[in-house]
XYZ file of C-alpha atoms in Angstrom:
468
model
C -0.002 0.005 -0.005
C 2.765 2.429 0.880
C 6.439 3.099 0.363
C 8.956 5.370 2.137
C 10.061 8.565 0.523
C 11.901 11.798 1.288
C 10.730 14.068 4.051
C 7.375 15.608 3.413
C 4.453 16.607 5.590
C 2.178 13.958 7.065
C -1.471 14.401 6.064
C -2.685 13.648 9.612
C -0.246 15.561 11.870
C 0.971 18.066 9.278
C 4.578 17.591 10.431
C 7.507 17.252 8.125
C 8.941 13.793 8.495
C 9.703 10.625 6.608
C 6.342 9.824 5.009
C 4.757 6.989 3.083
C 2.530 7.389 0.055
C -0.866 5.669 0.024
C -1.418 4.734 -3.608
C -5.157 4.530 -3.069
C -5.782 8.081 -1.863
C -2.406 9.620 -2.956
C -1.862 11.057 0.537
C 1.275 10.822 2.701
C 1.462 9.598 6.286
C 4.290 9.390 8.843
C 5.284 6.134 10.516
C 3.049 7.004 13.455
C -0.086 7.623 11.460
C 0.263 5.119 8.617
C -1.029 2.321 10.916
C -4.021 4.459 11.819
C -4.760 4.975 8.128
C -4.406 1.237 7.535
C -6.759 0.547 10.424
C -9.292 2.937 8.945
C -9.078 1.122 5.627
C -9.608 -2.194 7.402
C -12.713 -0.820 9.114
C -14.090 0.424 5.772
C -13.445 -2.978 4.222
C -15.253 -4.608 7.154
C -18.257 -2.322 6.620
C -18.241 -3.125 2.887
C -18.173 -6.856 3.612
C -21.094 -6.425 6.010
C -23.029 -4.492 3.338
C -22.391 -7.271 0.812
C -23.481 -9.932 3.307
C -26.653 -7.999 4.063
C -27.348 -7.685 0.336
C -26.842 -11.419 -0.095
C -29.371 -12.023 2.685
C -31.819 -9.752 0.860
C -31.365 -11.761 -2.341
C -31.967 -15.040 -0.488
C -34.997 -13.536 1.252
C -36.551 -12.452 -2.067
C -35.799 -15.825 -3.645
C -37.493 -17.645 -0.771
C -40.305 -15.132 -0.187
C -40.993 -13.208 -3.413
C -44.420 -12.268 -2.049
C -42.692 -9.864 0.363
C -41.369 -7.676 -2.457
C -42.455 -4.042 -2.438
C -44.212 -4.445 -5.808
C -46.286 -7.315 -4.447
C -47.176 -5.213 -1.411
C -48.342 -2.435 -3.731
C -50.610 -4.919 -5.518
C -51.932 -6.176 -2.150
C -52.693 -2.609 -1.078
C -54.490 -1.945 -4.380
C -56.546 -5.098 -3.806
C -57.524 -4.022 -0.257
C -58.420 -0.477 -1.327
C -60.419 -1.720 -4.309
C -62.334 -4.234 -2.213
C -63.127 -1.540 0.352
C -64.373 0.747 -2.425
C -66.551 -2.012 -3.887
C -67.915 -3.011 -0.464
C -68.829 0.591 0.372
C -70.526 1.071 -2.996
C -72.453 -2.188 -2.558
C -73.534 -1.139 0.941
C -74.827 2.227 -0.300
C -76.733 0.556 -3.141
C -78.297 -2.010 -0.817
C -79.608 0.735 1.471
C -81.201 2.567 -1.479
C -82.770 -0.645 -2.809
C -84.098 -1.718 0.629
C -85.721 1.672 1.193
C -87.256 1.713 -2.303
C -88.476 -1.868 -1.957
C -90.131 -1.030 1.335
C -92.116 1.792 -0.326
C -92.972 -0.446 -3.296
C -94.184 -3.291 -1.091
C -96.480 -0.943 0.834
C -98.082 0.192 -2.451
C -98.468 -3.402 -3.654
C -99.967 -4.433 -0.307
C -102.600 -1.681 -0.631
C -103.546 -2.955 -4.104
C -103.642 -6.505 -2.829
C -105.940 -5.640 0.078
C -108.276 -3.852 -2.317
C -108.436 -6.871 -4.637
C -108.878 -9.215 -1.712
C -111.909 -7.203 -0.548
C -113.363 -7.477 -4.054
C -112.951 -11.275 -3.984
C -114.658 -11.544 -0.609
C -117.504 -9.343 -1.810
C -118.069 -11.475 -4.940
C -117.917 -14.636 -2.881
C -120.413 -13.312 -0.330
C -122.807 -11.980 -2.949
C -122.397 -15.113 -5.064
C -122.668 -12.858 -8.109
C -119.671 -13.294 -10.456
C -118.814 -14.551 -13.938
C -115.827 -15.222 -16.247
C -115.188 -11.492 -16.722
C -114.809 -10.960 -12.989
C -112.503 -13.960 -12.594
C -110.299 -12.946 -15.534
C -109.997 -9.432 -14.163
C -108.957 -10.679 -10.708
C -106.466 -13.159 -12.209
C -104.886 -10.480 -14.370
C -104.656 -8.060 -11.468
C -102.943 -10.705 -9.331
C -100.521 -11.385 -12.202
C -99.678 -7.680 -12.461
C -98.977 -7.132 -8.771
C -96.953 -10.370 -8.696
C -94.803 -8.993 -11.504
C -94.448 -5.695 -9.665
C -93.347 -7.556 -6.534
C -90.752 -9.615 -8.432
C -89.510 -6.823 -10.699
C -90.291 -3.336 -9.363
C -90.580 -0.994 -12.361
C -89.047 1.947 -10.541
C -85.873 0.090 -9.477
C -83.129 -1.294 -11.715
C -79.398 -1.962 -11.657
C -77.280 0.026 -14.111
C -73.588 -0.735 -14.556
C -71.422 2.198 -15.546
C -68.950 1.479 -18.331
C -66.361 3.542 -16.471
C -64.329 1.583 -13.978
C -65.407 1.869 -10.344
C -61.866 1.278 -9.204
C -58.511 2.512 -10.416
C -57.235 -0.217 -12.681
C -53.617 -1.388 -12.496
C -51.443 -3.339 -14.891
C -47.936 -4.706 -14.921
C -45.645 -3.049 -17.475
C -42.519 -4.908 -18.450
C -40.175 -2.760 -20.467
C -39.044 -4.312 -23.726
C -35.300 -4.012 -24.063
C -34.099 -4.281 -27.604
C -31.875 -7.239 -28.256
C -29.706 -7.232 -31.351
C -29.281 -10.942 -31.961
C -26.591 -12.348 -34.185
C -26.518 -15.590 -36.146
C -23.795 -17.893 -37.382
C -22.958 -17.042 -40.987
C -22.512 -20.666 -42.085
C -26.024 -22.127 -42.270
C -27.267 -25.689 -41.842
C -29.358 -27.156 -44.678
C -32.459 -28.541 -42.942
C -34.628 -29.366 -45.995
C -33.830 -29.980 -49.640
C -30.364 -29.095 -50.797
C -30.187 -32.033 -53.215
C -30.592 -29.914 -56.330
C -33.858 -29.101 -58.066
C -36.282 -32.019 -58.202
C -39.530 -33.622 -57.154
C -38.231 -36.503 -55.044
C -39.006 -36.488 -51.331
C -35.476 -35.315 -50.507
C -35.692 -32.457 -53.012
C -37.448 -29.123 -53.419
C -38.165 -26.920 -56.393
C -38.204 -23.204 -55.573
C -39.574 -23.226 -52.017
C -41.308 -19.985 -51.046
C -43.363 -19.599 -47.850
C -42.393 -21.579 -44.743
C -43.835 -22.192 -41.268
C -41.962 -23.636 -38.239
C -43.942 -25.259 -35.415
C -42.894 -25.852 -31.804
C -41.339 -29.218 -32.675
C -39.189 -27.492 -35.328
C -41.115 -29.242 -38.068
C -40.918 -27.176 -41.261
C -43.971 -26.748 -43.478
C -42.898 -25.687 -46.961
C -44.806 -24.233 -49.915
C -42.832 -26.193 -52.533
C -43.900 -23.859 -55.282
C -42.747 -25.396 -58.562
C -43.560 -28.939 -57.352
C -47.176 -27.827 -56.752
C -47.247 -29.270 -53.262
C -46.883 -28.588 -49.550
C -44.213 -30.618 -47.776
C -43.841 -31.364 -44.078
C -40.167 -31.818 -43.131
C -39.616 -33.033 -39.591
C -36.599 -31.931 -37.571
C -33.407 -33.762 -38.635
C -35.278 -35.763 -41.285
C -33.540 -36.701 -44.540
C -36.665 -36.210 -46.602
C -40.070 -34.624 -46.415
C -43.654 -35.844 -46.604
C -46.281 -34.496 -48.996
C -49.308 -33.292 -47.046
C -51.112 -31.275 -49.741
C -51.058 -31.384 -53.538
C -48.249 -33.229 -55.230
C -50.562 -34.887 -57.770
C -49.250 -32.824 -60.691
C -50.200 -29.229 -61.503
C -53.970 -28.724 -61.707
C -57.088 -27.009 -60.437
C -58.923 -29.952 -58.912
C -59.688 -29.720 -55.209
C -56.861 -32.188 -54.473
C -54.345 -30.341 -56.656
C -52.299 -27.175 -56.335
C -50.780 -24.849 -58.904
C -47.723 -22.946 -57.694
C -48.513 -22.635 -53.944
C -46.529 -19.650 -52.762
C -47.332 -19.291 -49.055
C -49.036 -21.130 -46.206
C -50.016 -20.829 -42.578
C -51.025 -23.394 -39.979
C -54.370 -22.616 -38.345
C -53.667 -23.472 -34.689
C -57.385 -23.682 -33.857
C -58.450 -26.127 -36.568
C -54.986 -27.724 -37.055
C -55.446 -27.243 -40.771
C -53.208 -25.860 -43.501
C -54.289 -22.708 -45.321
C -52.538 -22.298 -48.658
C -52.121 -19.398 -51.083
C -52.718 -21.458 -54.240
C -51.330 -18.700 -56.415
C -51.863 -19.781 -60.049
C -55.280 -21.253 -59.216
C -56.154 -17.821 -57.788
C -57.626 -19.209 -54.600
C -57.008 -19.631 -50.876
C -57.666 -23.226 -49.994
C -57.771 -25.080 -46.678
C -56.568 -28.672 -46.233
C -57.657 -30.694 -43.214
C -56.791 -34.395 -43.183
C -56.874 -34.591 -46.995
C -60.235 -32.810 -47.079
C -60.210 -29.540 -49.009
C -62.301 -26.389 -48.835
C -61.908 -23.236 -50.915
C -62.041 -20.297 -48.493
C -61.545 -17.417 -50.946
C -61.841 -17.745 -54.722
C -60.905 -15.519 -57.676
C -58.083 -13.731 -55.846
C -54.514 -13.073 -56.989
C -53.149 -14.243 -53.647
C -49.448 -13.953 -52.869
C -49.069 -14.187 -49.116
C -51.075 -15.124 -46.011
C -51.024 -14.182 -42.346
C -53.225 -14.887 -39.333
C -53.425 -12.678 -36.248
C -53.926 -13.731 -32.636
C -57.726 -13.424 -33.048
C -57.751 -15.919 -35.921
C -58.469 -13.315 -38.632
C -57.020 -14.208 -42.026
C -55.020 -11.662 -44.068
C -54.303 -12.028 -47.807
C -52.135 -9.871 -50.060
C -53.564 -9.373 -53.572
C -51.028 -8.370 -56.226
C -53.636 -7.686 -58.899
C -55.476 -5.134 -56.758
C -52.359 -3.955 -54.885
C -53.983 -4.402 -51.507
C -54.194 -6.502 -48.351
C -57.576 -7.638 -47.011
C -58.741 -9.272 -43.784
C -61.458 -11.882 -43.318
C -63.195 -12.877 -40.102
C -63.298 -16.535 -39.082
C -65.919 -18.415 -41.137
C -66.928 -15.327 -43.129
C -64.951 -15.968 -46.289
C -67.929 -15.590 -48.630
C -67.752 -11.767 -48.513
C -65.151 -9.311 -49.805
C -63.357 -8.931 -46.486
C -62.039 -5.655 -45.081
C -59.298 -3.642 -46.777
C -56.404 -3.070 -44.356
C -53.624 -1.818 -46.649
C -53.373 -0.318 -50.143
C -56.335 -0.710 -52.480
C -55.894 2.741 -54.046
C -54.385 1.651 -57.331
C -50.801 0.907 -58.213
C -48.410 3.629 -57.069
C -45.788 4.764 -54.582
C -47.886 7.113 -52.433
C -48.313 6.303 -48.747
C -51.849 5.007 -49.368
C -50.736 2.819 -52.284
C -48.861 -0.402 -52.958
C -47.194 -1.771 -56.082
C -47.081 -5.572 -56.296
C -47.328 -6.463 -52.571
C -45.704 -9.803 -51.778
C -45.196 -11.251 -48.295
C -47.038 -9.855 -45.264
C -46.729 -10.047 -41.471
C -49.330 -9.118 -38.809
C -48.379 -8.365 -35.178
C -50.413 -8.729 -31.978
C -51.890 -5.220 -32.429
C -53.219 -6.166 -35.920
C -50.629 -3.891 -37.512
C -49.878 -5.102 -41.046
C -46.359 -5.079 -42.523
C -46.154 -5.425 -46.310
C -43.192 -6.115 -48.602
C -44.051 -3.570 -51.291
C -41.940 -5.289 -53.914
C -41.988 -2.962 -56.917
C -41.657 0.093 -54.679
C -38.550 -1.486 -53.080
C -39.814 -0.827 -49.556
C -41.628 -2.293 -46.554
C -44.801 -0.538 -45.442
C -46.394 -0.534 -41.979
C -50.161 -0.069 -41.740
C -51.652 0.303 -38.295
C -55.160 -1.024 -37.692
C -57.826 1.165 -39.389
C -55.137 3.494 -40.836
C -55.868 5.192 -44.174
C -52.212 5.138 -45.202
C -48.993 3.418 -44.225
C -45.505 4.467 -43.246
C -42.209 3.367 -44.775
C -40.213 1.322 -42.255
C -37.554 -0.164 -44.567
C -36.133 0.831 -47.936
C -38.023 3.396 -49.980
C -34.848 4.893 -51.461
C -35.029 3.288 -54.854
C -33.703 -0.079 -55.937
C -30.105 -0.810 -54.950
C -27.723 -2.664 -52.696
C -26.824 0.110 -50.246
C -27.876 -0.382 -46.620
C -30.683 2.153 -47.062
C -32.080 0.326 -50.096
C -33.859 -2.883 -51.006
C -34.132 -4.841 -54.226
C -37.168 -7.081 -54.624
C -38.181 -7.491 -50.952
C -39.996 -10.763 -50.237
C -40.325 -12.572 -46.884
C -40.863 -10.422 -43.839
C -41.044 -11.055 -40.113
C -41.110 -8.715 -37.082
C -39.706 -9.830 -33.744
C -41.084 -8.976 -30.290
C -38.878 -5.872 -30.097
C -40.362 -4.468 -33.301
C -37.250 -5.151 -35.387
C -38.107 -5.895 -39.019
C -36.367 -8.689 -40.934
C -36.655 -8.624 -44.726
C -35.611 -11.142 -47.362
C -33.866 -8.676 -49.670
C -34.254 -11.140 -52.493
C -32.369 -9.646 -55.435
C -29.521 -8.653 -53.099
C -29.384 -12.265 -51.779
C -29.399 -11.179 -48.141
C -31.511 -10.914 -45.010
C -31.481 -7.399 -43.654
C -32.725 -6.072 -40.299
C -34.303 -2.648 -39.966
C -35.254 -0.837 -36.767
C -38.190 1.497 -37.318
C -37.030 5.101 -37.554
C -33.513 4.220 -38.688
C -32.274 5.478 -42.042
C -30.660 2.180 -42.985
C -30.626 -1.485 -42.084
C -27.935 -4.011 -41.315
C -27.220 -7.330 -43.001
C -27.707 -10.236 -40.599
C -26.999 -13.138 -42.997
C -26.149 -13.507 -46.671
C -25.125 -10.648 -48.904
C -22.114 -12.559 -50.203
C -23.441 -13.254 -53.687
C -25.839 -15.926 -54.870
C -23.237 -18.696 -55.107
C -22.095 -18.390 -51.489
C -25.114 -18.584 -49.248
C -28.434 -17.330 -50.612
C -29.982 -17.094 -54.044
C -33.216 -15.079 -54.106
C -34.327 -15.769 -50.505
C -38.101 -15.852 -50.045
C -39.934 -16.944 -46.869
C -38.572 -16.283 -43.360
C -39.347 -17.778 -39.978
C -37.933 -18.031 -36.447
C -38.202 -21.068 -34.198
C -38.832 -20.723 -30.463
C -35.074 -20.573 -29.778
C -34.502 -17.641 -32.123
C -32.843 -19.595 -34.935
C -33.500 -18.044 -38.336
C -34.904 -20.150 -41.194
C -34.735 -18.979 -44.814
C -36.396 -20.428 -47.899
C -33.447 -20.279 -50.325
C -35.650 -20.059 -53.412
C -33.302 -20.704 -56.321
C -31.002 -22.994 -54.355
C -34.019 -25.263 -53.717
C -33.411 -25.628 -49.989
C -34.294 -24.376 -46.510
C -31.377 -23.045 -44.488
C -31.164 -22.624 -40.734
C -28.926 -19.921 -39.293
C -28.208 -20.728 -35.654
C -28.453 -17.920 -33.134
C -25.278 -16.943 -31.292
C -26.094 -16.954 -27.566
């Protein structure tokens, strides 16, 4: 801690003497006071150790008894205050109802006594007929109804909350994931073909919780299920040559798995229809539509991009016989904020916000629910390969932090854009079509954050493993 030096003043006694320099505080102390300084440091270390031990005890306490945390106590206090408010309101309402019922019962009792006197009079006089009996029966029915449901008393619930509502807000911290640049081929990769270990221009993909890959095998006119680590896939829709029969497909370009019905919904592009397959049974949901991409929100609503009409529409569950609701574009082909030009893949988040790869406008558009126009969230600076440009955007996916991933197809790369930024960053690919990607199309993440890419012209699905 210290070393002797020439004579200089001691910091404690201010006398000139042989002093030692403390490298921690850069002060000098004589031989008499250097032990005191050392003792003081030892005491401070002891206090620090005690503080750390106390903190460790607090950690153990919260691990063993999380219900004692201040936040939990705040929730408990809110519960007590809310219950007290509700109980007081209920008590006040009961008193009003009891008082009103008492007045109502007195009035009904007067009517009853009057009717009862009439009955006794008719019985004593023995002079009555059907008219008299019907009258008395109806009067009894009326006062019975008044007793059961007093007309001057009712319960009305205010739409405004009686209590102050609370909610738990967890801040979303952005996480800039990275992926290994050398991918793993998880489906196809055996050149172009129609065998079960081959694909022919795969487009849309879907990954389930078991890491099974569902593939719109476009040029093979089929949908293939490729289980994790399998050497070949299994045809689960189409595959019986190109055609327009119910059991055939013609260039399926995208698909989704309906979690509620466990069915496959397919954008059967060249047949101009959206068709549902359930255990080899088929049903056309939407016909005569130039469908390019599909999405389903958390409410089960189905979204379809229509390249012919340059729009995206939404359909409610089971209501596919109508025209649906326009949610993006639909104002002719163009590059204005209320227009699209050849929309391709789409993505819908939990707020029913629609993201559209606006292919011919070289941009990605974001349309909030019920918005009349969108905003540009990626590209929009003309076609090119700079980081602020896109070239033929296709597959699109948005993570839970709102970061947008785009298959920048003609640039053979996957690029990530954060909304509000002037340019994106390449996350995989971008090394030329021969190296990694060749016109990437569909994108998907599995539940571990690994990135899957439909490598369209390389006839394979590639998995880029996340770097933890």
